[in-house]
C-alpha cells in the first residue's frame, strides 16, 4: 500500500466548515501542517445558520466546543406549523425527548457568526494551524491529475501579491460560489436547480410571545410564507431576537427586496407591526438552490459543505449537512494518518456524502420549502404525509422521537472501512 500519511493540508475558506475541519485535524497524530486561506478580510457576519441538528452537535462535542455553544446558545423546545392567521396546524414538543444538556444531542440554536468566532479562537490556540485572511485562491496549478502527489494553488495575498501554496491535499470549503469547485469542474458545472423565489433573512428584535408563538413556526401561505424562530431568548420578551425568513416574489432586485421588508412584516406578522414596533438588527436577501457536484474528490483536491452541495435553509440542513462532510473527512484523514486506510477512502467519502445529499438532504429540504408556499394550508393535513406524521406524533412519543432523530441518518461510520489488525478481518480497500 502507498504511504497515505499526510504532512500538510490546505483548507480554502475560513467559514464554519473550514474552521471546524482545521480544529479537528489539529488533533491528528502525527499532526499535519494546516493552512486556512480566506479571501475575505475577516469573518462573515451575514444572518445565516442558526439551528444545528444532532450530527453537528456530536461533532461540536468531539471538537470540545459544545459546552460554550450550549452555554451561550439555547435549545428550542416547541416547533410548529401555522396558517397565516396564526392557527396552529401541528407541531413538536422537544422537551419530551430529554435530549438536552451536555450529554444530549438535541437541536441547538447558536448564531453562525458566534460559531465562527469561537472556532477561530480555538484554532488559533493550536500549534501548526495558520489562518490567513485576505488570501484569495485564484488558480489551481496541480493536484487534479491522478498521479499528482500534492496540490498547488496560486493565491492573491494583501496588496495583490501572488504566492503559490502546496500541500498533500487541498480541501475547498469556500462556500456556494466556490472557486475550488469551478477549478475542479468548470465554471458552470454544479448540477441541480435554483428556486425562482428569493428569500429574505432577518434578525429582528420583536415581541412575538404575546401572540403565544412557539420557539419556531413555519407559516404556510401561497404569498406570505415564512419562518419565525426565536434565536435569542431574553427575560423581557420585547427583547427576544427572532430569525424571520420569508419568501418573496420572483424577479425583484436586491434593492426592491430590502425596500419591501417593512411592508412584508406589516402584512405577514401577527399584530401587523409598524416599523417602530420592532428593530431589524440585520437583513439580507438570498437566492436559494438545490445543487450537488458530481465528484467531491478529484486527485488531491476535495470539496466539503456548501462548496460541494447547497440546499434551501428551511429545516436547517445546510450547514448541518456540511458539518457531516467535515466529520466524514476527519475520519478518512484519521484512518490515513494511523496507517489503517489508504487514500482510496477519499473516494468512499465522495460516494457516501453525495448519496446522503441525494437521498436525504435534497428531498427533505425541497419538501420543506415546497410545503411553505405550494401547499394549501387548509388541506395540508389531508395531503402532506409528513404533516400527518407530525400530527400523530403529538400524542405518540415514540413516533415523535423517531421523527426528530431522523437527522442521525446523515452520520456514517467510516471506520468500518479501516483495515483491521492482522487476522482481524478484510483489508480496507476490499470493502470500498
Ligand atoms: C438565511 C440562511 C439561513 C440558514 N440557516 C441555517 C441553519 O439554521 N442551519 C444550517 O445548518 N444551515 C443553515 N444555512 C446554511 C449555512 O449558513 C451554510 O451552509 C454555511 O454557512 C456554509 O458554510 P461553509 O463554511 O461551507 O461556507 P461559507 O460560510 O460560505 O464560507 C466560505 C468561506 O470561503 C471564503 N472564500 C470564498 N471564495 C474564496 C477564494 N477564492 N479563496 C479563499 N477563500 C474564499 C469566503 O470568504 C468564506 O469565508 C442557512 C443559510 C442561509 C442563507
XYZ file of C-alpha atoms and ligand atoms in Angstrom:
485
model
C 0.000 0.000 0.000
C 1.280 3.507 -0.852
C 2.098 5.627 2.189
C -1.017 7.788 2.658
C 0.188 9.757 5.684
C -0.266 13.489 5.485
C 2.261 16.167 6.299
C 0.246 19.188 5.098
C -3.321 20.187 4.260
C -4.638 23.438 2.811
C -8.214 24.383 3.623
C -9.689 27.052 1.356
C -12.340 29.053 3.255
C -12.489 30.102 6.914
C -16.249 29.728 7.182
C -17.743 27.362 9.762
C -16.913 24.203 7.799
C -13.285 25.133 7.073
C -12.594 26.285 10.627
C -14.204 23.215 12.193
C -12.237 20.918 9.882
C -8.999 22.674 10.872
C -9.804 22.344 14.557
C -10.479 18.603 14.262
C -7.441 17.939 12.058
C -5.228 19.762 14.556
C -5.760 16.774 16.886
C -4.465 14.203 14.389
C -1.338 12.351 15.358
C 1.093 12.912 13.753
C -0.369 16.375 13.136
C -0.106 17.712 9.592
C 0.587 21.427 8.988
C -2.744 23.094 8.317
C -3.135 26.347 6.408
C -6.512 28.041 6.039
C -6.749 30.599 3.235
C -9.664 33.023 3.074
C -10.295 35.749 0.515
C -12.205 37.967 2.962
C -10.506 40.348 5.407
C -12.376 38.832 8.365
C -15.241 36.533 9.472
C -18.595 36.739 7.653
C -21.348 38.353 9.818
C -24.350 37.823 7.473
C -27.524 36.315 9.034
C -27.211 32.684 8.055
C -27.157 29.410 10.018
C -28.651 29.373 13.498
C -30.018 25.833 14.049
C -27.861 22.709 14.271
C -29.138 19.156 14.302
C -27.731 16.174 16.187
C -24.932 15.218 13.727
C -23.459 18.713 14.135
C -23.856 18.599 17.916
C -21.928 15.317 18.062
C -19.042 16.893 16.181
C -19.099 20.069 18.296
C -18.696 17.788 21.308
C -15.755 16.000 19.654
C -14.137 19.367 18.888
C -14.504 20.405 22.558
C -16.733 23.425 21.851
C -20.179 22.115 22.816
C -20.044 23.430 26.369
C -19.640 27.029 25.208
C -22.255 26.613 22.473
C -24.796 25.245 24.954
C -23.941 27.970 27.484
C -24.386 30.875 25.045
C -26.936 29.314 22.711
C -30.245 27.708 23.587
C -32.260 24.581 22.863
C -35.655 25.269 21.298
C -38.481 23.141 22.629
C -41.584 23.863 20.601
C -41.719 23.833 16.816
C -44.942 24.148 14.844
C -46.589 24.865 11.505
C -49.265 27.561 11.293
C -51.621 29.250 8.883
C -51.143 32.964 8.164
C -53.945 33.803 10.613
C -51.833 32.163 13.361
C -53.920 28.989 13.618
C -51.642 26.126 14.708
C -51.710 23.134 12.348
C -49.365 20.693 14.111
C -46.003 20.619 15.874
C -43.391 19.004 18.097
C -42.535 19.435 21.732
C -38.859 18.611 22.004
C -38.769 18.909 25.806
C -40.443 15.489 25.953
C -37.361 13.913 24.379
C -34.951 14.872 27.177
C -32.101 15.183 24.686
C -30.676 18.395 26.130
C -27.714 19.106 28.376
C -24.107 18.360 27.557
C -24.795 14.643 27.136
C -27.707 15.159 24.759
C -27.560 15.709 21.009
C -30.695 17.889 20.830
C -31.260 20.665 18.313
C -29.349 23.780 19.369
C -29.560 27.415 18.311
C -26.294 29.343 18.048
C -25.579 32.127 15.551
C -23.120 31.092 12.890
C -21.172 34.351 13.376
C -20.570 33.354 17.009
C -19.726 29.818 15.978
C -17.071 31.090 13.560
C -15.606 33.444 16.178
C -15.449 30.560 18.679
C -13.865 28.243 16.115
C -11.303 30.828 15.036
C -10.338 31.450 18.662
C -9.879 27.702 19.289
C -7.982 27.192 16.028
C -5.554 29.974 16.933
C -4.709 28.184 20.193
C -3.397 25.184 18.257
C 0.137 24.946 17.022
C 0.680 24.064 13.381
C -2.515 25.776 12.161
C -2.410 29.168 10.453
C -5.381 31.246 9.328
C -4.574 33.670 6.504
C -7.220 36.298 5.811
C -7.046 38.387 2.603
C -5.697 35.346 0.735
C -7.795 34.659 -2.327
C -7.317 31.435 -4.251
C -7.259 32.241 -7.966
C -5.995 29.142 -9.745
C -5.002 25.544 -9.298
C -1.561 24.638 -10.614
C -1.560 20.921 -9.813
C -3.466 18.301 -7.879
C -6.186 17.205 -10.292
C -4.143 14.597 -12.127
C -4.487 11.131 -10.517
C -0.660 10.834 -10.486
C -0.089 14.111 -8.640
C 1.410 13.592 -5.200
C 0.409 17.054 -3.977
C -1.784 20.006 -4.934
C -0.679 23.609 -5.591
C -2.708 26.779 -5.582
C -2.000 30.283 -6.733
C -3.108 32.774 -4.112
C -3.514 36.542 -4.256
C -2.499 37.990 -0.893
C -2.646 41.505 0.597
C -1.561 44.183 -1.900
C -2.190 41.801 -4.815
C 0.983 39.803 -4.145
C 0.756 36.339 -5.717
C 2.144 33.279 -3.920
C 1.992 29.536 -4.568
C 0.843 27.251 -1.742
C 1.414 23.493 -1.905
C 0.144 20.658 0.307
C -0.588 16.935 0.248
C -4.312 17.695 -0.021
C -6.421 20.777 -0.700
C -9.949 20.941 0.732
C -12.317 23.508 -0.786
C -14.590 24.794 1.998
C -15.069 28.051 0.116
C -18.847 28.202 0.110
C -21.592 28.288 -2.519
C -19.550 30.342 -5.016
C -16.555 28.080 -4.541
C -13.517 28.873 -6.678
C -12.063 25.439 -5.936
C -15.235 23.796 -7.315
C -15.011 25.854 -10.517
C -11.328 24.986 -10.929
C -12.176 21.281 -10.478
C -15.352 21.049 -12.507
C -15.550 24.101 -14.762
C -17.373 27.399 -14.454
C -20.989 26.233 -14.545
C -20.880 22.563 -13.708
C -22.959 22.405 -10.496
C -25.899 20.068 -11.189
C -29.306 20.945 -9.746
C -31.518 23.996 -9.886
C -32.166 27.382 -8.293
C -35.543 28.366 -6.835
C -37.065 31.315 -8.696
C -38.477 32.671 -5.414
C -35.826 34.567 -3.418
C -35.838 34.709 0.374
C -35.006 37.490 2.793
C -33.434 36.567 6.154
C -33.577 38.999 9.069
C -32.561 39.014 12.713
C -35.258 41.062 14.393
C -35.945 42.181 17.960
C -39.702 41.821 18.382
C -42.213 40.503 20.907
C -43.954 37.514 19.350
C -44.505 35.789 22.713
C -47.569 37.942 23.344
C -49.282 36.074 20.494
C -48.485 32.714 22.088
C -45.891 31.933 19.425
C -43.593 28.983 19.999
C -39.804 28.750 19.598
C -40.095 28.082 15.866
C -43.023 28.402 13.466
C -43.268 27.680 9.800
C -46.123 29.657 8.283
C -47.733 28.066 5.236
C -49.193 30.545 2.758
C -49.024 30.988 -1.022
C -47.984 34.671 -0.689
C -46.709 35.388 2.827
C -44.814 32.184 3.647
C -42.162 32.460 6.292
C -40.337 31.047 9.282
C -40.096 32.846 12.615
C -37.641 31.232 15.038
C -36.518 32.591 18.372
C -32.725 32.815 18.148
C -32.024 34.799 21.295
C -34.025 34.259 24.465
C -34.368 37.136 26.932
C -36.252 37.552 30.195
C -38.071 40.526 28.679
C -39.986 39.140 25.669
C -39.733 42.530 23.962
C -36.002 41.934 23.690
C -36.206 38.456 22.215
C -34.471 38.150 18.873
C -36.142 36.223 16.107
C -34.859 34.928 12.803
C -37.633 35.899 10.432
C -37.009 34.482 6.946
C -39.654 34.918 4.291
C -40.229 34.152 0.657
C -40.631 36.887 -1.912
C -41.851 37.356 -5.475
C -39.568 36.228 -8.284
C -37.889 38.916 -10.385
C -37.214 41.577 -7.718
C -33.809 43.251 -7.431
C -31.942 43.126 -4.104
C -32.805 46.811 -3.523
C -36.508 46.100 -4.089
C -36.349 43.128 -1.744
C -34.852 45.298 1.010
C -37.361 48.140 0.434
C -40.333 45.771 0.733
C -39.326 44.380 4.153
C -41.431 46.801 6.237
C -44.499 46.160 4.087
C -43.955 42.391 4.309
C -43.646 42.451 8.112
C -46.809 44.535 8.446
C -48.771 42.174 6.241
C -47.500 38.824 7.471
C -46.551 39.059 11.154
C -49.130 38.722 13.950
C -50.373 42.134 15.152
C -49.342 43.708 11.792
C -46.439 45.641 13.342
C -45.283 49.025 12.074
C -41.507 49.700 11.881
C -41.371 51.409 15.305
C -42.681 48.234 16.961
C -39.619 46.091 16.161
C -35.937 46.530 15.400
C -34.274 44.784 12.464
C -30.692 44.054 13.526
C -29.629 42.825 10.113
C -31.226 41.581 6.937
C -30.035 40.028 3.734
C -31.599 38.724 0.506
C -30.655 35.248 -0.732
C -31.194 33.153 -3.860
C -31.605 29.536 -2.823
C -30.524 26.411 -4.651
C -30.622 22.612 -4.650
C -27.296 21.554 -6.165
C -24.623 18.896 -5.695
C -21.345 18.300 -7.530
C -20.741 15.084 -9.405
C -17.417 14.470 -7.643
C -16.259 15.705 -4.254
C -12.772 14.372 -4.904
C -10.531 14.758 -7.932
C -6.927 13.657 -7.311
C -5.549 15.672 -4.402
C -8.427 18.148 -4.286
C -11.596 17.692 -2.213
C -14.779 19.662 -1.656
C -16.887 19.910 1.501
C -20.050 21.666 2.731
C -21.555 24.495 0.613
C -18.698 24.268 -1.900
C -19.946 20.751 -2.710
C -23.712 20.964 -2.205
C -26.416 23.502 -1.486
C -29.956 23.323 -0.212
C -32.543 25.893 0.865
C -32.317 26.810 4.571
C -35.812 25.697 5.718
C -35.185 22.822 8.116
C -31.570 23.738 8.927
C -29.927 21.081 6.761
C -27.359 23.317 5.018
C -24.538 23.665 7.485
C -25.600 20.583 9.421
C -25.033 18.662 6.153
C -21.725 20.477 5.670
C -20.597 19.583 9.162
C -21.384 15.948 8.404
C -18.881 16.211 5.499
C -16.322 17.645 7.914
C -16.773 14.721 10.322
C -16.506 12.292 7.420
C -13.284 13.862 6.104
C -11.864 13.870 9.587
C -12.429 10.106 9.892
C -10.927 9.457 6.449
C -7.803 11.515 7.171
C -7.515 9.942 10.621
C -7.516 6.463 9.079
C -4.820 7.544 6.598
C -2.749 9.106 9.356
C -2.928 5.991 11.506
C -1.953 3.862 8.516
C -5.205 1.845 8.549
C -6.644 3.309 5.340
C -5.095 4.439 2.092
C -6.308 7.367 0.077
C -8.955 5.254 -1.680
C -11.094 6.022 1.385
C -11.486 9.535 -0.033
C -13.417 8.081 -2.975
C -15.720 6.465 -0.420
C -16.137 9.935 1.133
C -17.282 11.260 -2.231
C -19.679 8.366 -2.816
C -21.283 8.359 0.657
C -21.602 12.121 1.168
C -23.178 12.602 -2.246
C -25.598 9.775 -1.501
C -26.576 11.475 1.786
C -27.351 14.662 -0.103
C -29.330 12.933 -2.846
C -31.261 10.552 -0.564
C -31.893 12.773 2.457
C -30.814 16.420 2.383
C -32.165 17.297 -1.041
C -35.592 15.616 -0.818
C -36.262 16.702 2.786
C -35.213 20.341 2.284
C -37.097 20.512 -1.027
C -40.266 19.240 0.649
C -39.786 21.785 3.461
C -39.743 24.833 1.182
C -42.415 23.494 -1.194
C -44.765 22.909 1.738
C -44.454 26.537 2.800
C -45.505 28.147 -0.444
C -47.012 25.495 -2.711
C -49.221 23.643 -0.230
C -52.789 24.754 0.526
C -52.723 25.477 4.308
C -56.351 24.343 4.617
C -55.604 20.949 3.060
C -52.086 20.301 4.313
C -53.170 17.765 6.930
C -55.030 15.792 4.283
C -52.384 15.979 1.579
C -48.968 16.073 3.209
C -47.778 12.804 4.704
C -45.070 14.470 6.818
C -47.608 16.814 8.401
C -49.857 13.821 9.130
C -46.956 12.107 10.910
C -46.139 15.245 12.928
C -49.789 15.479 13.958
C -49.819 11.816 15.005
C -46.525 12.305 16.902
C -48.194 14.944 19.096
C -49.686 12.061 21.075
C -47.198 9.315 20.203
C -43.861 10.000 21.928
C -42.047 7.097 20.278
C -43.020 8.375 16.841
C -42.032 11.893 17.878
C -38.625 10.638 18.969
C -38.201 8.725 15.726
C -39.121 11.696 13.523
C -36.941 14.114 15.420
C -33.876 11.888 15.423
C -34.080 11.356 11.650
C -31.036 13.650 11.290
C -28.866 10.840 12.711
C -29.265 9.066 9.370
C -26.727 11.555 7.999
C -23.953 10.124 10.151
C -21.841 7.411 8.536
C -19.069 5.493 10.280
C -16.009 5.462 8.021
C -14.009 3.384 10.500
C -15.814 0.339 9.080
C -13.523 0.826 6.065
C -10.326 0.886 8.106
C -8.003 -2.046 7.614
C -8.242 -4.351 10.612
C -5.251 -5.668 12.534
C -3.710 -8.882 11.163
C -6.249 -11.680 11.441
C -8.944 -9.162 12.341
C -10.810 -9.080 9.033
C -10.671 -7.960 5.414
C -8.355 -5.208 4.139
C -9.866 -1.768 3.851
C -9.971 -1.442 0.096
C -11.693 -4.782 -0.326
C -14.779 -3.072 1.126
C -14.523 0.221 -0.762
C -30.710 32.571 5.564
C -29.957 31.314 5.816
C -30.212 30.573 6.938
C -29.539 29.396 7.179
N -29.841 28.679 8.289
C -29.225 27.512 8.511
C -29.480 26.781 9.706
O -30.253 27.217 10.579
N -28.832 25.600 9.876
C -27.934 25.109 8.949
O -27.390 24.014 9.156
N -27.643 25.806 7.829
C -28.242 26.990 7.582
N -27.917 27.733 6.500
C -26.818 27.292 5.620
C -25.455 27.704 6.197
O -25.425 29.052 6.547
C -24.359 27.380 5.204
O -24.476 26.023 4.829
C -22.985 27.620 5.811
O -22.806 28.951 6.210
C -21.899 27.250 4.808
O -20.667 27.249 5.460
P -19.345 26.993 4.623
O -18.235 27.003 5.620
O -19.489 25.805 3.751
O -19.232 28.232 3.623
P -19.197 29.802 3.914
O -19.718 30.124 5.265
O -19.836 30.438 2.738
O -17.647 30.144 3.954
C -16.874 30.141 2.786
C -15.608 30.939 3.029
O -14.782 30.795 1.863
C -14.191 32.031 1.556
N -13.849 32.047 0.123
C -14.697 32.089 -0.927
N -14.004 32.094 -2.089
C -12.687 32.045 -1.750
C -11.473 32.021 -2.508
N -11.460 32.086 -3.836
N -10.293 31.974 -1.841
C -10.268 31.925 -0.479
N -11.394 31.962 0.284
C -12.586 32.006 -0.346
C -15.257 33.063 1.945
O -14.679 34.344 2.180
C -15.865 32.442 3.195
O -15.255 32.908 4.388
C -28.577 28.930 6.240
C -28.290 29.678 5.093
C -28.975 30.865 4.876
C -28.652 31.650 3.637
